[in-house]
Amino acid sequence: MTYSIIKESTMWSTDSLKQKVEKILNEKTKDGYEVVTVAFGLNMWWMPTAFITLRK
């Protein structure tokens, strides 16, 4: 089993970050990945950031 961590950030809108994360999750689950965790927070520049952990 292998794990992958994807980091996605946005400068302006948490709604656009949510849409990006949904798109990534839909694409990866179609490719056979299992979603382990999705965490939202802020990076060191106070930009909304998501961390997605997947395994295959």
JSON list of C-alpha atoms in Angstrom, two decimals:
[
{"chain": "A", "resi": 1, "resn": "MET", "atom": "CA", "xyz": [0.00, 0.00, 0.00]},
{"chain": "A", "resi": 2, "resn": "THR", "atom": "CA", "xyz": [1.40, 3.40, -0.94]},
{"chain": "A", "resi": 3, "resn": "TYR", "atom": "CA", "xyz": [0.35, 6.78, 0.40]},
{"chain": "A", "resi": 4, "resn": "SER", "atom": "CA", "xyz": [0.29, 10.15, -1.37]},
{"chain": "A", "resi": 5, "resn": "ILE", "atom": "CA", "xyz": [-0.15, 13.59, 0.15]},
{"chain": "A", "resi": 6, "resn": "ILE", "atom": "CA", "xyz": [-1.43, 16.43, -2.02]},
{"chain": "A", "resi": 7, "resn": "LYS", "atom": "CA", "xyz": [-1.22, 20.06, -0.89]},
{"chain": "A", "resi": 8, "resn": "GLU", "atom": "CA", "xyz": [-3.50, 22.60, -2.54]},
{"chain": "A", "resi": 9, "resn": "SER", "atom": "CA", "xyz": [-3.67, 26.33, -1.72]},
{"chain": "A", "resi": 10, "resn": "THR", "atom": "CA", "xyz": [-5.60, 29.35, -2.89]},
{"chain": "A", "resi": 11, "resn": "MET", "atom": "CA", "xyz": [-4.97, 33.05, -2.48]},
{"chain": "A", "resi": 12, "resn": "TRP", "atom": "CA", "xyz": [-8.52, 34.33, -2.19]},
{"chain": "A", "resi": 13, "resn": "SER", "atom": "CA", "xyz": [-11.49, 32.11, -1.65]},
{"chain": "A", "resi": 14, "resn": "THR", "atom": "CA", "xyz": [-12.16, 29.08, 0.52]},
{"chain": "A", "resi": 15, "resn": "ASP", "atom": "CA", "xyz": [-15.00, 28.23, -1.88]},
{"chain": "A", "resi": 16, "resn": "SER", "atom": "CA", "xyz": [-12.55, 27.91, -4.77]},
{"chain": "A", "resi": 17, "resn": "LEU", "atom": "CA", "xyz": [-10.29, 25.75, -2.59]},
{"chain": "A", "resi": 18, "resn": "LYS", "atom": "CA", "xyz": [-13.23, 23.51, -1.74]},
{"chain": "A", "resi": 19, "resn": "GLN", "atom": "CA", "xyz": [-14.06, 23.14, -5.44]},
{"chain": "A", "resi": 20, "resn": "LYS", "atom": "CA", "xyz": [-10.43, 22.27, -6.26]},
{"chain": "A", "resi": 21, "resn": "VAL", "atom": "CA", "xyz": [-10.37, 19.65, -3.51]},
{"chain": "A", "resi": 22, "resn": "GLU", "atom": "CA", "xyz": [-13.65, 18.11, -4.69]},
{"chain": "A", "resi": 23, "resn": "LYS", "atom": "CA", "xyz": [-12.28, 17.88, -8.24]},
{"chain": "A", "resi": 24, "resn": "ILE", "atom": "CA", "xyz": [-9.06, 16.24, -7.03]},
{"chain": "A", "resi": 25, "resn": "LEU", "atom": "CA", "xyz": [-10.99, 13.76, -4.87]},
{"chain": "A", "resi": 26, "resn": "ASN", "atom": "CA", "xyz": [-13.32, 12.81, -7.72]},
{"chain": "A", "resi": 27, "resn": "GLU", "atom": "CA", "xyz": [-10.39, 12.28, -10.12]},
{"chain": "A", "resi": 28, "resn": "LYS", "atom": "CA", "xyz": [-8.30, 10.28, -7.67]},
{"chain": "A", "resi": 29, "resn": "THR", "atom": "CA", "xyz": [-11.14, 8.01, -6.52]},
{"chain": "A", "resi": 30, "resn": "LYS", "atom": "CA", "xyz": [-11.91, 7.21, -10.17]},
{"chain": "A", "resi": 31, "resn": "ASP", "atom": "CA", "xyz": [-8.23, 6.22, -10.52]},
{"chain": "A", "resi": 32, "resn": "GLY", "atom": "CA", "xyz": [-8.60, 3.74, -7.66]},
{"chain": "A", "resi": 33, "resn": "TYR", "atom": "CA", "xyz": [-7.25, 5.77, -4.75]},
{"chain": "A", "resi": 34, "resn": "GLU", "atom": "CA", "xyz": [-8.82, 5.64, -1.32]},
{"chain": "A", "resi": 35, "resn": "VAL", "atom": "CA", "xyz": [-9.20, 8.91, 0.61]},
{"chain": "A", "resi": 36, "resn": "VAL", "atom": "CA", "xyz": [-7.58, 8.68, 4.04]},
{"chain": "A", "resi": 37, "resn": "THR", "atom": "CA", "xyz": [-7.91, 12.27, 5.28]},
{"chain": "A", "resi": 38, "resn": "VAL", "atom": "CA", "xyz": [-8.69, 15.78, 4.08]},
{"chain": "A", "resi": 39, "resn": "ALA", "atom": "CA", "xyz": [-7.56, 18.62, 6.33]},
{"chain": "A", "resi": 40, "resn": "PHE", "atom": "CA", "xyz": [-8.04, 22.35, 5.85]},
{"chain": "A", "resi": 41, "resn": "GLY", "atom": "CA", "xyz": [-5.92, 25.04, 7.46]},
{"chain": "A", "resi": 42, "resn": "LEU", "atom": "CA", "xyz": [-3.69, 28.01, 6.72]},
{"chain": "A", "resi": 43, "resn": "ASN", "atom": "CA", "xyz": [-0.12, 28.03, 5.47]},
{"chain": "A", "resi": 44, "resn": "MET", "atom": "CA", "xyz": [2.64, 30.33, 6.74]},
{"chain": "A", "resi": 45, "resn": "TRP", "atom": "CA", "xyz": [1.36, 33.18, 4.51]},
{"chain": "A", "resi": 46, "resn": "TRP", "atom": "CA", "xyz": [-2.19, 32.79, 5.89]},
{"chain": "A", "resi": 47, "resn": "MET", "atom": "CA", "xyz": [-3.46, 31.29, 2.63]},
{"chain": "A", "resi": 48, "resn": "PRO", "atom": "CA", "xyz": [-6.25, 28.70, 2.90]},
{"chain": "A", "resi": 49, "resn": "THR", "atom": "CA", "xyz": [-4.64, 25.31, 2.32]},
{"chain": "A", "resi": 50, "resn": "ALA", "atom": "CA", "xyz": [-5.86, 21.73, 2.04]},
{"chain": "A", "resi": 51, "resn": "PHE", "atom": "CA", "xyz": [-3.88, 18.56, 2.66]},
{"chain": "A", "resi": 52, "resn": "ILE", "atom": "CA", "xyz": [-5.28, 15.41, 1.08]},
{"chain": "A", "resi": 53, "resn": "THR", "atom": "CA", "xyz": [-3.92, 11.99, 2.07]},
{"chain": "A", "resi": 54, "resn": "LEU", "atom": "CA", "xyz": [-4.64, 9.14, -0.34]},
{"chain": "A", "resi": 55, "resn": "ARG", "atom": "CA", "xyz": [-3.61, 5.50, -0.54]},
{"chain": "A", "resi": 56, "resn": "LYS", "atom": "CA", "xyz": [-3.65, 2.93, -3.28]}
]
